Amino acid sequence: MLNMHDLKLLGNPCALTVSSVDTENIKLILFRELYVAEYLIGDKTEHITAYKNGNSANLIVGFKNKAKAHMQIHSSNYGEKQFRHELFTTDGFVSDRVVDTLVVQHALNVYSEKGYETFTDADTLLYGLTEIEQQKIYAIYDIFHSENTDSLIDDAKRLEKIVNLTLFDNKTYYCGVDF
């Protein structure tokens, strides 16, 4: 299956914009989005500036390869998970949502004697599983297919430290100094 990271025809990543709203804790949202950003950009976080207000935060993230990301995240008490990632590269642009989409459209609509069900499944091989179940399967798959699980653990510890620092105060944090 092709994903945004594998589109080599787009050239080198330059910038990423992220919007993410979920009912999870804001720290979990930021951890997930930093992990995704580092994967899409192809490098580690060099510095991060956070502007937090309550359950919302705007962040500017700089990566070691000089690419930048702008993230808008929010922890909500209600609704289903909504996100958008737009990756800008030296030769193009790719997004995981239709350009004017504000709310995720349902990929599958099921009408039966039991009523109406919808699914926003991102992976046709995992239709019917909840989004959390899909994410757990992806994580397990990645661990089993990783060449170096120790590096995954190290990355998780590093990102956890960044998240805990970043959401504490509205300022810029630097690799090698703060984390």
PDB file of C-alpha atoms in Angstrom:
ATOM      1  CA  MET A   1       0.000   0.000   0.000  1.00  0.00           C
ATOM      2  CA  LEU A   2       1.357   3.436  -0.963  1.00  0.00           C
ATOM      3  CA  ASN A   3       1.467   6.169   1.667  1.00  0.00           C
ATOM      4  CA  MET A   4       2.489   9.823   1.865  1.00  0.00           C
ATOM      5  CA  HIS A   5       5.987   8.924   3.030  1.00  0.00           C
ATOM      6  CA  ASP A   6       6.663   6.682   0.017  1.00  0.00           C
ATOM      7  CA  LEU A   7       5.925   9.251  -2.683  1.00  0.00           C
ATOM      8  CA  LYS A   8       9.544   9.789  -3.782  1.00  0.00           C
ATOM      9  CA  LEU A   9       8.356  11.580  -6.932  1.00  0.00           C
ATOM     10  CA  LEU A  10       7.508  14.559  -4.724  1.00  0.00           C
ATOM     11  CA  GLY A  11      11.114  15.286  -3.785  1.00  0.00           C
ATOM     12  CA  ASN A  12      12.406  16.288  -0.373  1.00  0.00           C
ATOM     13  CA  PRO A  13      10.036  17.311   2.444  1.00  0.00           C
ATOM     14  CA  CYS A  14      10.077  21.052   3.207  1.00  0.00           C
ATOM     15  CA  ALA A  15       7.045  21.726   5.389  1.00  0.00           C
ATOM     16  CA  LEU A  16       4.116  20.018   7.046  1.00  0.00           C
ATOM     17  CA  THR A  17       0.839  21.396   8.337  1.00  0.00           C
ATOM     18  CA  VAL A  18      -1.155  19.381  10.856  1.00  0.00           C
ATOM     19  CA  SER A  19      -4.616  19.859  12.326  1.00  0.00           C
ATOM     20  CA  SER A  20      -5.638  17.268  14.893  1.00  0.00           C
ATOM     21  CA  VAL A  21      -8.643  17.122  17.223  1.00  0.00           C
ATOM     22  CA  ASP A  22      -9.377  14.139  19.432  1.00  0.00           C
ATOM     23  CA  THR A  23     -10.945  13.219  22.754  1.00  0.00           C
ATOM     24  CA  GLU A  24      -7.574  11.949  23.996  1.00  0.00           C
ATOM     25  CA  ASN A  25      -5.371  13.923  26.377  1.00  0.00           C
ATOM     26  CA  ILE A  26      -3.512  16.757  24.605  1.00  0.00           C
ATOM     27  CA  LYS A  27      -0.173  15.108  25.495  1.00  0.00           C
ATOM     28  CA  LEU A  28      -1.179  11.923  23.671  1.00  0.00           C
ATOM     29  CA  ILE A  29      -2.292  13.922  20.639  1.00  0.00           C
ATOM     30  CA  LEU A  30       1.009  15.817  20.526  1.00  0.00           C
ATOM     31  CA  PHE A  31       3.036  12.610  20.970  1.00  0.00           C
ATOM     32  CA  ARG A  32       1.201  10.954  18.070  1.00  0.00           C
ATOM     33  CA  GLU A  33       1.472  13.988  15.797  1.00  0.00           C
ATOM     34  CA  LEU A  34       5.197  14.489  16.512  1.00  0.00           C
ATOM     35  CA  TYR A  35       5.805  10.821  15.727  1.00  0.00           C
ATOM     36  CA  VAL A  36       3.860  11.134  12.453  1.00  0.00           C
ATOM     37  CA  ALA A  37       5.644  14.406  11.592  1.00  0.00           C
ATOM     38  CA  GLU A  38       9.103  12.907  12.103  1.00  0.00           C
ATOM     39  CA  TYR A  39       8.075   9.946   9.946  1.00  0.00           C
ATOM     40  CA  LEU A  40       6.732  12.151   7.118  1.00  0.00           C
ATOM     41  CA  ILE A  41       9.572  14.707   7.276  1.00  0.00           C
ATOM     42  CA  GLY A  42      12.192  11.977   7.582  1.00  0.00           C
ATOM     43  CA  ASP A  43      14.173  13.479  10.446  1.00  0.00           C
ATOM     44  CA  LYS A  44      14.120  14.177  14.166  1.00  0.00           C
ATOM     45  CA  THR A  45      12.842  17.261  15.972  1.00  0.00           C
ATOM     46  CA  GLU A  46      15.517  19.969  16.353  1.00  0.00           C
ATOM     47  CA  HIS A  47      13.414  22.591  18.158  1.00  0.00           C
ATOM     48  CA  ILE A  48       9.793  23.181  19.064  1.00  0.00           C
ATOM     49  CA  THR A  49       7.850  26.283  20.038  1.00  0.00           C
ATOM     50  CA  ALA A  50       4.496  25.891  21.747  1.00  0.00           C
ATOM     51  CA  TYR A  51       1.651  28.282  22.375  1.00  0.00           C
ATOM     52  CA  LYS A  52      -0.810  26.463  24.632  1.00  0.00           C
ATOM     53  CA  ASN A  53      -4.144  27.690  25.924  1.00  0.00           C
ATOM     54  CA  GLY A  54      -6.231  25.199  27.888  1.00  0.00           C
ATOM     55  CA  ASN A  55      -6.804  22.088  25.798  1.00  0.00           C
ATOM     56  CA  SER A  56      -5.489  23.672  22.589  1.00  0.00           C
ATOM     57  CA  ALA A  57      -1.997  24.308  21.285  1.00  0.00           C
ATOM     58  CA  ASN A  58      -0.310  25.806  18.240  1.00  0.00           C
ATOM     59  CA  LEU A  59       3.201  24.541  17.653  1.00  0.00           C
ATOM     60  CA  ILE A  60       6.057  25.316  15.291  1.00  0.00           C
ATOM     61  CA  VAL A  61       8.465  22.400  14.928  1.00  0.00           C
ATOM     62  CA  GLY A  62      11.885  22.572  13.270  1.00  0.00           C
ATOM     63  CA  PHE A  63      13.608  19.387  12.155  1.00  0.00           C
ATOM     64  CA  LYS A  64      17.297  18.584  11.774  1.00  0.00           C
ATOM     65  CA  ASN A  65      16.932  18.569   7.962  1.00  0.00           C
ATOM     66  CA  LYS A  66      15.675  22.217   8.164  1.00  0.00           C
ATOM     67  CA  ALA A  67      12.049  21.288   7.321  1.00  0.00           C
ATOM     68  CA  LYS A  68       9.330  22.947   9.420  1.00  0.00           C
ATOM     69  CA  ALA A  69       5.904  21.910  10.675  1.00  0.00           C
ATOM     70  CA  HIS A  70       2.954  23.915  11.938  1.00  0.00           C
ATOM     71  CA  MET A  71       0.621  21.952  14.212  1.00  0.00           C
ATOM     72  CA  GLN A  72      -2.779  22.880  15.563  1.00  0.00           C
ATOM     73  CA  ILE A  73      -3.983  20.365  18.136  1.00  0.00           C
ATOM     74  CA  HIS A  74      -6.981  20.272  20.434  1.00  0.00           C
ATOM     75  CA  SER A  75      -8.291  17.867  23.055  1.00  0.00           C
ATOM     76  CA  SER A  76     -12.086  17.902  22.940  1.00  0.00           C
ATOM     77  CA  ASN A  77     -14.672  16.356  25.218  1.00  0.00           C
ATOM     78  CA  TYR A  78     -16.847  15.368  22.269  1.00  0.00           C
ATOM     79  CA  GLY A  79     -16.831  14.115  18.706  1.00  0.00           C
ATOM     80  CA  GLU A  80     -14.780  11.712  16.675  1.00  0.00           C
ATOM     81  CA  LYS A  81     -11.105  12.072  15.850  1.00  0.00           C
ATOM     82  CA  GLN A  82     -10.431  14.566  13.053  1.00  0.00           C
ATOM     83  CA  PHE A  83      -7.026  15.171  11.517  1.00  0.00           C
ATOM     84  CA  ARG A  84      -5.305  16.468   8.399  1.00  0.00           C
ATOM     85  CA  HIS A  85      -1.673  16.272   7.307  1.00  0.00           C
ATOM     86  CA  GLU A  86      -0.416  18.321   4.355  1.00  0.00           C
ATOM     87  CA  LEU A  87       3.145  17.601   3.271  1.00  0.00           C
ATOM     88  CA  PHE A  88       4.903  20.168   1.077  1.00  0.00           C
ATOM     89  CA  THR A  89       7.995  19.036  -0.810  1.00  0.00           C
ATOM     90  CA  THR A  90      10.541  20.397  -3.271  1.00  0.00           C
ATOM     91  CA  ASP A  91       8.492  19.025  -6.182  1.00  0.00           C
ATOM     92  CA  GLY A  92       4.887  18.899  -4.984  1.00  0.00           C
ATOM     93  CA  PHE A  93       2.291  18.540  -2.284  1.00  0.00           C
ATOM     94  CA  VAL A  94       0.327  15.640  -0.786  1.00  0.00           C
ATOM     95  CA  SER A  95      -2.490  15.531   1.760  1.00  0.00           C
ATOM     96  CA  ASP A  96      -4.317  12.741   3.571  1.00  0.00           C
ATOM     97  CA  ARG A  97      -7.650  14.589   3.241  1.00  0.00           C
ATOM     98  CA  VAL A  98      -9.476  16.142   0.333  1.00  0.00           C
ATOM     99  CA  VAL A  99      -8.405  19.794   0.267  1.00  0.00           C
ATOM    100  CA  ASP A 100     -11.709  21.303   1.443  1.00  0.00           C
ATOM    101  CA  THR A 101     -12.654  18.550   3.928  1.00  0.00           C
ATOM    102  CA  LEU A 102     -13.454  19.835   7.404  1.00  0.00           C
ATOM    103  CA  VAL A 103     -15.019  16.663   8.801  1.00  0.00           C
ATOM    104  CA  VAL A 104     -13.885  13.163   7.875  1.00  0.00           C
ATOM    105  CA  GLN A 105     -16.251  11.567   5.405  1.00  0.00           C
ATOM    106  CA  HIS A 106     -17.281   7.995   6.017  1.00  0.00           C
ATOM    107  CA  ALA A 107     -15.494   5.530   3.770  1.00  0.00           C
ATOM    108  CA  LEU A 108     -18.123   2.852   4.233  1.00  0.00           C
ATOM    109  CA  ASN A 109     -21.867   3.234   4.850  1.00  0.00           C
ATOM    110  CA  VAL A 110     -23.677   0.061   5.906  1.00  0.00           C
ATOM    111  CA  TYR A 111     -27.482  -0.168   5.891  1.00  0.00           C
ATOM    112  CA  SER A 112     -28.928  -3.350   7.349  1.00  0.00           C
ATOM    113  CA  GLU A 113     -31.767  -4.650   9.485  1.00  0.00           C
ATOM    114  CA  LYS A 114     -29.656  -3.614  12.487  1.00  0.00           C
ATOM    115  CA  GLY A 115     -29.725  -0.001  11.346  1.00  0.00           C
ATOM    116  CA  TYR A 116     -27.154   2.363   9.893  1.00  0.00           C
ATOM    117  CA  GLU A 117     -23.426   2.095  10.602  1.00  0.00           C
ATOM    118  CA  THR A 118     -20.543   4.102   9.209  1.00  0.00           C
ATOM    119  CA  PHE A 119     -16.835   3.429   9.135  1.00  0.00           C
ATOM    120  CA  THR A 120     -13.987   5.839   8.460  1.00  0.00           C
ATOM    121  CA  ASP A 121     -11.498   3.037   7.999  1.00  0.00           C
ATOM    122  CA  ALA A 122      -8.205   4.161   6.525  1.00  0.00           C
ATOM    123  CA  ASP A 123      -7.150   0.641   5.565  1.00  0.00           C
ATOM    124  CA  THR A 124      -9.389  -1.661   3.538  1.00  0.00           C
ATOM    125  CA  LEU A 125      -7.672  -4.706   5.042  1.00  0.00           C
ATOM    126  CA  LEU A 126      -8.876  -3.658   8.503  1.00  0.00           C
ATOM    127  CA  TYR A 127     -12.496  -2.681   7.741  1.00  0.00           C
ATOM    128  CA  GLY A 128     -14.762  -2.932  10.749  1.00  0.00           C
ATOM    129  CA  LEU A 129     -12.115  -2.407  13.398  1.00  0.00           C
ATOM    130  CA  THR A 130     -12.205   0.761  15.454  1.00  0.00           C
ATOM    131  CA  GLU A 131      -9.573   3.384  14.800  1.00  0.00           C
ATOM    132  CA  ILE A 132      -7.854   2.543  18.100  1.00  0.00           C
ATOM    133  CA  GLU A 133      -7.781  -1.162  17.158  1.00  0.00           C
ATOM    134  CA  GLN A 134      -6.280  -0.259  13.772  1.00  0.00           C
ATOM    135  CA  GLN A 135      -3.595   1.881  15.404  1.00  0.00           C
ATOM    136  CA  LYS A 136      -2.686  -0.961  17.775  1.00  0.00           C
ATOM    137  CA  ILE A 137      -2.365  -3.363  14.835  1.00  0.00           C
ATOM    138  CA  TYR A 138      -0.157  -0.873  12.959  1.00  0.00           C
ATOM    139  CA  ALA A 139       2.043  -0.471  16.058  1.00  0.00           C
ATOM    140  CA  ILE A 140       2.383  -4.226  16.521  1.00  0.00           C
ATOM    141  CA  TYR A 141       3.165  -4.666  12.818  1.00  0.00           C
ATOM    142  CA  ASP A 142       5.799  -1.913  12.944  1.00  0.00           C
ATOM    143  CA  ILE A 143       7.461  -3.468  15.986  1.00  0.00           C
ATOM    144  CA  PHE A 144       7.626  -6.930  14.394  1.00  0.00           C
ATOM    145  CA  HIS A 145       8.978  -5.497  11.143  1.00  0.00           C
ATOM    146  CA  SER A 146      11.405  -3.033  12.712  1.00  0.00           C
ATOM    147  CA  GLU A 147      15.083  -3.661  12.143  1.00  0.00           C
ATOM    148  CA  ASN A 148      15.901  -2.069  15.494  1.00  0.00           C
ATOM    149  CA  THR A 149      13.267  -2.096  18.249  1.00  0.00           C
ATOM    150  CA  ASP A 150      15.698  -0.359  20.608  1.00  0.00           C
ATOM    151  CA  SER A 151      15.577   2.719  18.355  1.00  0.00           C
ATOM    152  CA  LEU A 152      11.749   2.707  18.586  1.00  0.00           C
ATOM    153  CA  ILE A 153      12.006   2.680  22.383  1.00  0.00           C
ATOM    154  CA  ASP A 154      14.611   5.474  22.319  1.00  0.00           C
ATOM    155  CA  ASP A 155      12.416   7.552  19.986  1.00  0.00           C
ATOM    156  CA  ALA A 156       9.405   7.061  22.270  1.00  0.00           C
ATOM    157  CA  LYS A 157      11.410   8.195  25.323  1.00  0.00           C
ATOM    158  CA  ARG A 158      12.749  11.240  23.434  1.00  0.00           C
ATOM    159  CA  LEU A 159       9.293  12.224  22.153  1.00  0.00           C
ATOM    160  CA  GLU A 160       7.765  11.743  25.606  1.00  0.00           C
ATOM    161  CA  LYS A 161      10.362  14.141  27.058  1.00  0.00           C
ATOM    162  CA  ILE A 162       9.641  16.692  24.310  1.00  0.00           C
ATOM    163  CA  VAL A 163       5.876  16.448  24.906  1.00  0.00           C
ATOM    164  CA  ASN A 164       6.213  16.843  28.675  1.00  0.00           C
ATOM    165  CA  LEU A 165       8.443  19.920  28.268  1.00  0.00           C
ATOM    166  CA  THR A 166       6.525  21.529  25.439  1.00  0.00           C
ATOM    167  CA  LEU A 167       3.108  21.645  27.039  1.00  0.00           C
ATOM    168  CA  PHE A 168       4.480  23.035  30.305  1.00  0.00           C
ATOM    169  CA  ASP A 169       5.263  26.574  29.146  1.00  0.00           C
ATOM    170  CA  ASN A 170       4.820  28.783  26.063  1.00  0.00           C
ATOM    171  CA  LYS A 171       8.403  28.943  24.816  1.00  0.00           C
ATOM    172  CA  THR A 172      10.923  27.358  22.465  1.00  0.00           C
ATOM    173  CA  TYR A 173      12.778  24.179  23.429  1.00  0.00           C
ATOM    174  CA  TYR A 174      15.985  23.005  21.731  1.00  0.00           C
ATOM    175  CA  CYS A 175      17.539  19.607  21.057  1.00  0.00           C
ATOM    176  CA  GLY A 176      20.750  19.155  23.051  1.00  0.00           C
ATOM    177  CA  VAL A 177      19.751  21.844  25.523  1.00  0.00           C
ATOM    178  CA  ASP A 178      16.251  20.966  26.717  1.00  0.00           C
ATOM    179  CA  PHE A 179      15.776  17.445  25.373  1.00  0.00           C
TER     180      PHE A 179
END
